[in-house]
Coordinates of C-alpha atoms and ligand atoms in Angstrom, one line a residue:
X7 CA 101.5 69.9 135.3
X8 CA 101.8 66.3 136.4
X9 CA 104.8 64.4 135.4
X10 CA 103.3 62.2 132.7
X11 CA 101.4 65.0 130.9
X12 CA 102.0 66.1 127.3
X13 CA 101.1 69.4 125.6
X14 CA 99.3 69.7 122.3
X15 CA 99.7 73.0 120.5
X16 CA 97.1 73.8 117.9
X17 CA 98.3 75.7 114.8
X18 CA 101.2 75.9 112.4
X19 CA 102.7 79.4 112.6
X20 CA 105.5 81.2 114.2
X21 CA 103.3 81.9 117.2
X22 CA 102.7 78.2 117.8
X23 CA 106.5 77.4 117.3
X24 CA 107.3 80.1 119.9
X25 CA 104.6 79.0 122.4
X26 CA 105.8 75.4 122.1
X27 CA 109.4 76.4 122.5
X28 CA 108.7 78.3 125.6
X29 CA 106.4 75.7 127.1
X30 CA 109.2 73.1 126.5
X31 CA 111.3 74.8 129.1
X32 CA 109.0 73.4 131.8
X33 CA 110.8 70.5 133.3
X34 CA 107.7 68.3 133.9
X35 CA 106.6 68.2 130.3
X36 CA 107.1 64.9 128.5
X37 CA 106.4 65.8 124.9
X38 CA 105.0 68.7 122.9
X39 CA 102.9 67.8 119.9
X40 CA 101.8 70.2 117.2
X41 CA 98.6 70.0 115.0
X42 CA 99.8 70.4 112.5
X43 CA 103.1 72.3 113.1
X44 CA 105.7 73.3 110.5
X45 CA 109.2 72.6 109.3
X46 CA 110.7 74.0 112.6
X47 CA 108.6 72.0 115.0
X48 CA 108.9 68.3 116.0
X49 CA 106.2 65.8 116.8
X50 CA 103.9 67.2 114.1
X51 CA 100.6 65.4 113.8
X52 CA 98.8 65.0 110.4
X53 CA 95.7 66.6 111.9
X54 CA 94.4 70.0 111.0
X55 CA 93.4 72.5 113.7
X56 CA 89.7 72.1 112.6
X57 CA 89.6 68.3 112.8
X58 CA 88.1 68.3 116.3
X59 CA 87.2 64.6 116.6
X60 CA 90.7 63.5 115.7
X61 CA 92.2 66.1 118.0
X62 CA 90.0 65.0 120.9
X63 CA 91.0 61.4 120.4
X64 CA 94.7 62.3 120.3
X65 CA 94.5 64.5 123.4
X66 CA 92.6 61.8 125.3
X67 CA 95.0 59.0 124.3
X68 CA 98.1 61.1 125.1
X69 CA 97.0 62.9 128.2
X70 CA 97.4 66.3 126.7
X71 CA 97.0 69.8 128.0
X72 CA 96.0 71.8 124.9
X73 CA 96.9 75.3 123.9
X74 CA 95.1 77.0 120.9
X75 CA 97.0 79.4 118.7
X76 CA 94.8 80.6 115.8
X77 CA 91.4 82.2 115.8
X78 CA 89.7 79.8 113.3
X79 CA 89.4 76.7 115.6
X80 CA 88.3 79.1 118.4
X81 CA 85.6 80.6 116.3
X82 CA 84.4 77.0 115.5
X83 CA 84.2 76.1 119.2
X84 CA 87.3 73.9 119.8
X85 CA 87.3 74.9 123.5
X86 CA 83.6 74.1 124.0
X87 CA 84.0 70.6 122.5
X88 CA 87.3 69.8 124.3
X89 CA 85.7 71.0 127.7
X90 CA 82.6 68.9 127.1
X91 CA 85.0 65.9 126.7
X92 CA 86.7 66.8 130.1
X93 CA 89.9 67.8 128.4
X94 CA 92.1 70.7 129.6
X95 CA 92.4 73.4 127.0
X96 CA 93.6 77.0 127.2
X97 CA 91.6 79.4 125.0
X98 CA 88.2 81.1 125.0
X99 CA 84.9 79.5 124.2
X100 CA 83.1 80.2 120.9
X101 CA 80.9 82.8 122.5
X102 CA 83.9 84.5 124.2
X103 CA 85.8 84.5 120.9
X104 CA 83.2 86.7 119.4
X105 CA 85.2 89.6 120.9
X106 CA 87.4 89.0 117.9
X107 CA 85.2 87.1 115.4
X108 CA 82.4 89.7 115.3
X109 CA 83.7 93.3 115.1
X110 CA 80.1 94.5 115.7
X111 CA 79.9 92.6 118.9
X112 CA 83.3 93.9 119.9
X113 CA 82.5 97.5 119.2
X114 CA 79.1 97.3 120.9
X115 CA 80.7 95.6 123.9
X116 CA 83.4 98.3 124.2
X117 CA 80.7 101.0 124.1
X118 CA 78.6 99.2 126.7
X119 CA 81.5 98.9 129.1
X120 CA 83.0 102.3 128.4
X121 CA 86.2 100.9 127.0
X122 CA 87.8 103.7 125.0
X123 CA 87.4 103.1 121.3
X124 CA 86.8 105.4 118.3
X125 CA 83.3 106.3 117.2
X126 CA 81.7 104.0 114.7
X127 CA 78.7 102.9 112.7
X128 CA 77.7 99.5 111.4
X129 CA 76.3 99.1 107.9
X130 CA 74.9 96.4 105.7
X131 CA 73.7 98.8 102.9
X132 CA 76.4 100.3 100.7
X133 CA 74.5 103.4 99.8
X134 CA 73.8 104.3 103.5
X135 CA 77.5 103.8 104.3
X136 CA 78.5 106.0 101.3
X137 CA 76.0 108.7 102.4
X138 CA 77.6 108.6 105.9
X139 CA 81.1 109.1 104.3
X140 CA 80.0 112.1 102.3
X141 CA 78.8 113.8 105.5
X142 CA 81.8 113.4 107.8
X143 CA 85.0 115.5 108.0
X144 CA 87.5 112.8 109.2
X145 CA 89.2 109.8 107.7
X146 CA 87.9 106.3 108.5
X147 CA 88.9 102.7 109.0
X148 CA 86.6 100.3 107.3
X149 CA 86.4 96.7 108.7
X150 CA 84.7 93.5 107.7
X151 CA 82.5 92.3 110.6
X152 CA 83.7 88.7 110.4
X153 CA 87.1 86.8 110.1
X154 CA 89.0 87.7 106.9
X155 CA 92.4 86.0 107.5
X156 CA 93.8 89.3 108.9
X157 CA 93.0 91.2 105.7
X158 CA 89.6 92.7 106.7
X159 CA 90.8 96.1 108.0
X160 CA 91.3 99.0 105.6
X161 CA 92.8 102.3 106.8
X162 CA 91.7 104.9 104.3
X163 CA 93.1 108.3 103.5
X164 CA 90.2 110.0 101.6
X165 CA 86.5 109.8 101.0
X166 CA 87.0 108.2 97.6
X167 CA 89.3 105.5 99.1
X168 CA 86.6 104.8 101.8
X169 CA 83.9 104.6 99.2
X170 CA 85.9 102.2 97.1
X171 CA 86.5 100.0 100.1
X172 CA 82.8 100.0 101.0
X173 CA 82.2 98.9 97.4
X174 CA 84.7 96.0 97.7
X175 CA 83.2 94.8 100.9
X176 CA 79.4 95.4 100.7
X177 CA 78.9 95.2 96.9
X178 CA 81.7 92.9 95.6
X179 CA 81.7 90.9 98.9
X180 CA 85.4 90.0 98.6
X181 CA 85.3 88.1 101.9
X182 CA 81.9 86.5 101.3
X183 CA 79.7 86.3 104.5
X184 CA 82.5 87.9 106.6
X185 CA 81.7 91.2 104.9
X186 CA 78.0 91.2 104.7
X187 CA 78.2 93.7 107.5
X188 CA 80.9 96.4 107.9
X189 CA 82.1 98.7 110.6
X190 CA 83.1 102.3 109.6
X191 CA 85.1 104.0 112.4
X192 CA 86.9 107.2 112.9
X193 CA 90.6 106.8 112.2
X194 CA 92.9 107.6 115.2
X195 CA 96.5 108.7 114.4
X196 CA 99.3 107.7 116.8
X197 CA 101.5 104.9 118.0
X198 CA 100.2 101.4 117.9
X199 CA 100.8 98.8 120.7
X200 CA 99.7 95.3 121.3
X201 CA 99.0 94.6 124.9
X202 CA 98.1 91.0 125.7
X203 CA 96.9 89.3 128.9
X204 CA 96.6 85.8 130.1
X205 CA 93.1 85.5 131.5
X206 CA 91.2 82.9 133.6
X207 CA 87.6 84.3 133.3
X208 CA 87.9 86.5 136.4
X209 CA 91.4 87.7 136.6
X210 CA 94.4 88.3 134.3
X211 CA 98.1 88.7 134.1
X212 CA 99.4 91.4 131.7
X213 CA 102.3 90.6 129.4
X214 CA 104.9 93.3 128.6
X215 CA 103.9 95.7 125.7
X216 CA 104.8 94.8 122.2
X217 CA 104.7 96.6 118.9
X218 CA 103.8 94.9 115.6
X219 CA 104.5 96.2 112.1
X220 CA 101.5 95.3 110.0
X221 CA 102.2 97.0 106.6
X222 CA 104.1 95.0 104.0
X223 CA 106.8 97.6 103.1
X224 CA 109.2 100.0 104.9
X225 CA 107.9 103.2 106.3
X226 CA 104.5 101.6 106.9
X227 CA 103.6 101.5 103.3
X228 CA 101.8 98.9 101.3
X229 CA 98.9 96.5 102.2
X230 CA 98.2 95.2 105.7
X231 CA 99.7 91.8 106.4
X232 CA 99.5 89.3 109.3
X233 CA 102.6 91.2 110.7
X234 CA 106.1 91.8 109.2
X235 CA 107.9 92.1 112.5
X236 CA 107.6 93.1 116.2
X237 CA 109.6 94.1 119.2
X238 CA 109.2 94.2 123.0
X239 CA 109.3 96.1 125.2
X240 CA 107.9 99.4 123.8
X241 CA 109.8 102.3 125.4
X242 CA 107.3 105.0 124.3
X243 CA 104.5 103.5 126.4
X244 CA 104.6 105.0 129.9
X245 CA 103.7 103.4 133.2
X246 CA 100.7 105.8 133.4
X247 CA 99.5 104.6 130.1
X248 CA 99.8 100.9 131.2
X249 CA 97.8 101.8 134.4
X250 CA 95.2 103.4 132.2
X251 CA 95.0 100.4 130.0
X252 CA 94.6 98.0 133.0
X253 CA 92.0 100.2 134.5
X254 CA 90.0 101.3 131.5
X255 CA 90.5 98.3 129.1
X256 CA 91.4 95.0 130.8
X257 CA 89.4 95.4 134.0
X258 CA 86.2 96.3 132.3
X259 CA 86.7 93.8 129.5
X260 CA 87.1 90.9 131.9
X261 CA 84.2 92.0 134.1
X262 CA 82.1 92.9 131.1
X263 CA 82.6 89.5 129.4
X264 CA 81.7 87.8 132.6
X265 CA 78.5 89.8 133.0
X266 CA 77.6 89.1 129.4
X267 CA 77.8 85.3 130.2
X268 CA 81.0 84.9 128.2
X269 CA 83.8 84.6 130.7
X270 CA 87.1 85.1 128.9
X271 CA 89.8 82.5 129.5
X272 CA 92.8 82.5 127.1
X273 CA 95.0 85.2 125.7
X274 CA 93.1 88.5 125.4
X275 CA 94.9 90.8 122.9
X276 CA 94.1 94.6 122.8
X277 CA 95.3 96.3 119.7
X278 CA 95.7 99.9 120.8
X279 CA 96.4 103.2 119.3
X280 CA 98.0 105.8 121.6
X281 CA 96.6 109.0 120.1
X282 CA 99.4 111.4 119.1
X283 CA 98.1 114.7 120.3
X284 CA 96.3 113.5 123.5
X285 CA 98.3 110.5 124.6
X286 CA 95.0 108.7 125.1
X287 CA 94.9 104.9 124.3
X288 CA 92.0 103.7 122.1
X289 CA 91.3 100.0 121.5
X290 CA 91.3 99.4 117.7
X291 CA 90.4 95.8 118.1
X292 CA 90.3 92.9 120.5
X293 CA 91.7 89.5 119.5
X294 CA 90.8 86.3 121.3
X295 CA 94.3 84.8 121.0
X296 CA 98.0 85.5 121.2
X297 CA 99.4 87.8 118.5
X298 CA 101.7 86.6 115.7
X299 CA 104.5 87.9 115.5
X300 CA 104.0 89.5 119.0
X301 CA 104.4 86.1 120.5
X302 CA 108.0 85.6 119.3
X303 CA 109.7 88.5 121.2
X304 CA 107.4 88.0 124.2
X305 CA 108.4 84.4 124.6
X306 CA 112.1 85.3 124.2
X307 CA 111.8 87.8 127.0
X308 CA 109.6 85.9 129.4
X309 CA 111.7 84.7 132.3
X310 CA 108.9 82.9 134.1
X311 CA 107.6 79.4 133.2
X312 CA 104.7 80.1 130.7
X313 CA 102.9 76.8 131.4
X314 CA 102.1 77.6 135.0
X315 CA 100.1 80.7 133.8
X316 CA 98.2 78.7 131.1
X317 CA 97.3 76.1 133.7
X318 CA 96.2 78.7 136.2
X319 CA 94.1 80.2 133.4
X320 CA 92.3 76.9 132.9
X321 CA 92.0 76.3 136.7
X322 CA 90.8 79.9 137.4
X323 CA 93.7 80.4 139.8
X324 CA 95.7 83.2 138.2
X325 CA 95.4 85.3 141.4
X326 CA 97.4 82.6 143.2
X327 CA 100.4 82.8 140.8
X328 CA 103.2 85.4 141.1
X329 CA 103.5 88.3 138.6
X330 CA 105.3 87.3 135.4
X331 CA 109.0 88.1 135.3
X332 CA 110.7 89.4 132.2
X333 CA 114.3 89.5 131.1
X334 CA 115.6 93.0 131.3
X335 CA 116.5 92.8 127.6
X336 CA 115.0 93.8 124.3
X337 CA 113.8 91.5 121.6
X338 CA 113.1 92.1 117.9
X339 CA 111.5 89.7 115.5
X340 CA 112.0 90.2 111.7
X341 CA 109.6 88.2 109.6
X342 CA 111.0 86.9 106.3
X343 CA 108.2 86.3 103.7
X344 CA 107.9 84.8 100.3
X345 CA 108.4 87.4 97.6
X346 CA 105.0 88.9 96.7
X347 CA 103.3 88.3 100.1
X348 CA 100.6 89.3 101.0
X349 CA 99.5 88.9 97.4
X350 CA 100.6 86.1 95.1
X351 CA 103.8 84.2 95.9
X352 CA 105.6 80.9 95.1
X353 CA 106.6 78.2 97.5
X354 CA 108.7 75.1 97.5
X355 CA 112.2 76.8 97.6
X356 CA 115.0 75.3 99.6
X357 CA 116.0 77.5 102.6
X358 CA 119.7 78.2 102.9
X359 CA 121.8 79.9 105.7
X360 CA 120.0 78.9 108.9
X361 CA 122.9 78.9 111.4
X362 CA 123.6 80.2 114.9
X363 CA 121.0 77.8 116.4
X364 CA 123.1 77.5 119.5
X365 CA 123.0 81.2 120.4
X366 CA 120.6 81.5 123.4
X367 CA 119.9 85.1 122.3
X368 CA 118.7 84.1 118.8
X369 CA 115.8 82.0 117.7
X370 CA 114.5 81.2 114.3
X371 CA 110.8 80.6 114.6
X372 CA 109.2 78.9 111.6
X373 CA 105.9 79.7 110.0
X374 CA 105.5 78.8 106.3
X375 CA 108.1 76.0 106.2
X376 CA 108.0 72.3 105.8
X377 CA 110.3 69.3 105.4
X378 CA 110.3 67.3 102.2
X379 CA 110.5 63.5 102.2
X380 CA 114.3 64.0 102.0
X381 CA 114.2 66.2 105.1
X382 CA 115.0 69.3 103.1
X383 CA 113.6 72.5 104.6
X384 CA 111.5 74.4 102.0
X385 CA 109.2 77.4 102.0
X386 CA 105.5 76.6 102.1
X387 CA 103.7 79.8 103.0
X388 CA 103.6 83.6 102.9
X389 CA 105.3 84.3 106.2
X390 CA 108.2 81.9 106.3
X391 CA 110.5 82.6 109.2
X392 CA 110.6 84.9 112.3
X393 CA 114.2 85.8 113.1
X394 CA 114.0 86.7 116.8
X395 CA 116.8 88.1 118.9
X396 CA 117.6 89.3 122.4
X397 CA 119.9 92.3 123.0
X398 CA 121.0 94.7 125.8
X399 CA 119.3 97.5 123.9
X400 CA 116.6 97.7 121.2
X401 CA 119.4 98.6 118.6
X402 CA 121.4 95.6 119.7
X403 CA 118.5 93.3 119.2
X404 CA 117.7 94.9 115.8
X405 CA 121.3 94.5 114.6
X406 CA 121.5 90.9 115.8
X407 CA 118.2 90.0 114.0
X408 CA 119.2 91.6 110.7
X409 CA 122.7 90.0 110.8
X410 CA 121.0 86.6 110.7
X411 CA 118.3 87.7 108.2
X412 CA 121.0 88.8 105.8
X413 CA 122.5 85.3 105.8
X414 CA 119.2 83.5 105.0
X415 CA 117.8 83.1 101.5
X416 CA 115.8 80.9 99.2
X417 CA 115.3 80.6 95.5
X418 CA 116.7 83.4 93.3
X419 CA 116.1 86.3 95.7
X420 CA 112.6 85.0 96.6
X421 CA 112.8 86.3 100.1
X422 CA 111.3 89.6 101.2
X423 CA 111.4 91.5 104.6
X424 CA 111.1 95.0 106.0
X425 CA 114.3 96.8 106.9
X426 CA 112.9 99.1 109.5
X427 CA 111.5 96.7 112.2
X428 CA 112.1 98.3 115.6
X429 CA 112.3 101.9 114.1
X430 CA 109.7 104.5 114.8
X431 CA 107.7 104.8 111.6
X432 CA 104.8 107.1 112.6
Ligands
LIG11 N1 100.0 90.6 114.6 C1 98.6 90.9 114.6 C2 97.8 89.8 115.0 O1 98.2 88.8 115.5 O2 96.6 89.9 114.9

């Protein structure tokens, strides 16, 4: 980073707040801008993540290094267009992003490069998919092929649930074009983990393991959400499992994407299930971006300067940078949402009780918040805040996060959160 450079963070969630917060610790940075940010971020631009022409003009005029948070601009080729304008941007190209944006590409890719994933079939015809379900003797996960705002994965418990889901996707087309094709895969039971790497196309640096709680309600009940909380590290993942994941997941993925003519630069996120009775890790999905809310505890725990790795990712020089150092502490993030999320919810409530901002072991990362013309902080989305703590033990960090959560409210009990983040719920 040269002394007069700025950073532009694309996105408006807790992930982007946490990335910007961590990047801001680099002493050479002048300013961090967000497009379009939220009520917790400063220097918010009135430019959406998909308004590429405006973003390019801004990045050129302000000498910005750009970091992309969400999948939508990646899927639309933000990296390709920035690079063709000679702008530095950390994230995968449109073709490389297909590892997330097409589940069919992703599953075929894993099979081709022997990356462990559960057996699957792709369908466009509902009756063929239903015939398949009638014949098998295991439960399945049904996935929309394309992007469905984090709602396109259905874990089913019976044949009738699977058939209803197929109906919703292939007949009712609840996600439009994104579910013209579906993937039906064998359900693996075990502990989930999110393992994310910073990649430069040839090489990568692995981040510490993280666990995300995707279901809306305690004890892993209710619908899937974008994520209701997370913690890092994950003590039930062993060194051997990490070695296996490097060897059998990330090495072949990086080599494979290269040999497919889609070198992967950016955050590569492997959503894994460590099977209960075999201990074997399976890749449930790849994402072409940092996780949210995995980002929040990871940024709290990262000791090293993040920006040097993102720059090395862009310059293809990750092999020249030291391994990432982590605080020997535990971090937990509890997501506070609007009541009703992930279904219908109301916004516009004034948020009360945000304190402790000067505690270095506590950060409140914002997602669905905004500031009114009177500078009042109000709710503006489903996921509202990510209360993220550091502690000497996982329990310490859990307690610290919930002490803060319990002091924050909006409306007349309009806030909602899980009470078991950090606990083992499998
Ligand atoms: N927390 C899940 C995701 O970012 O996809």
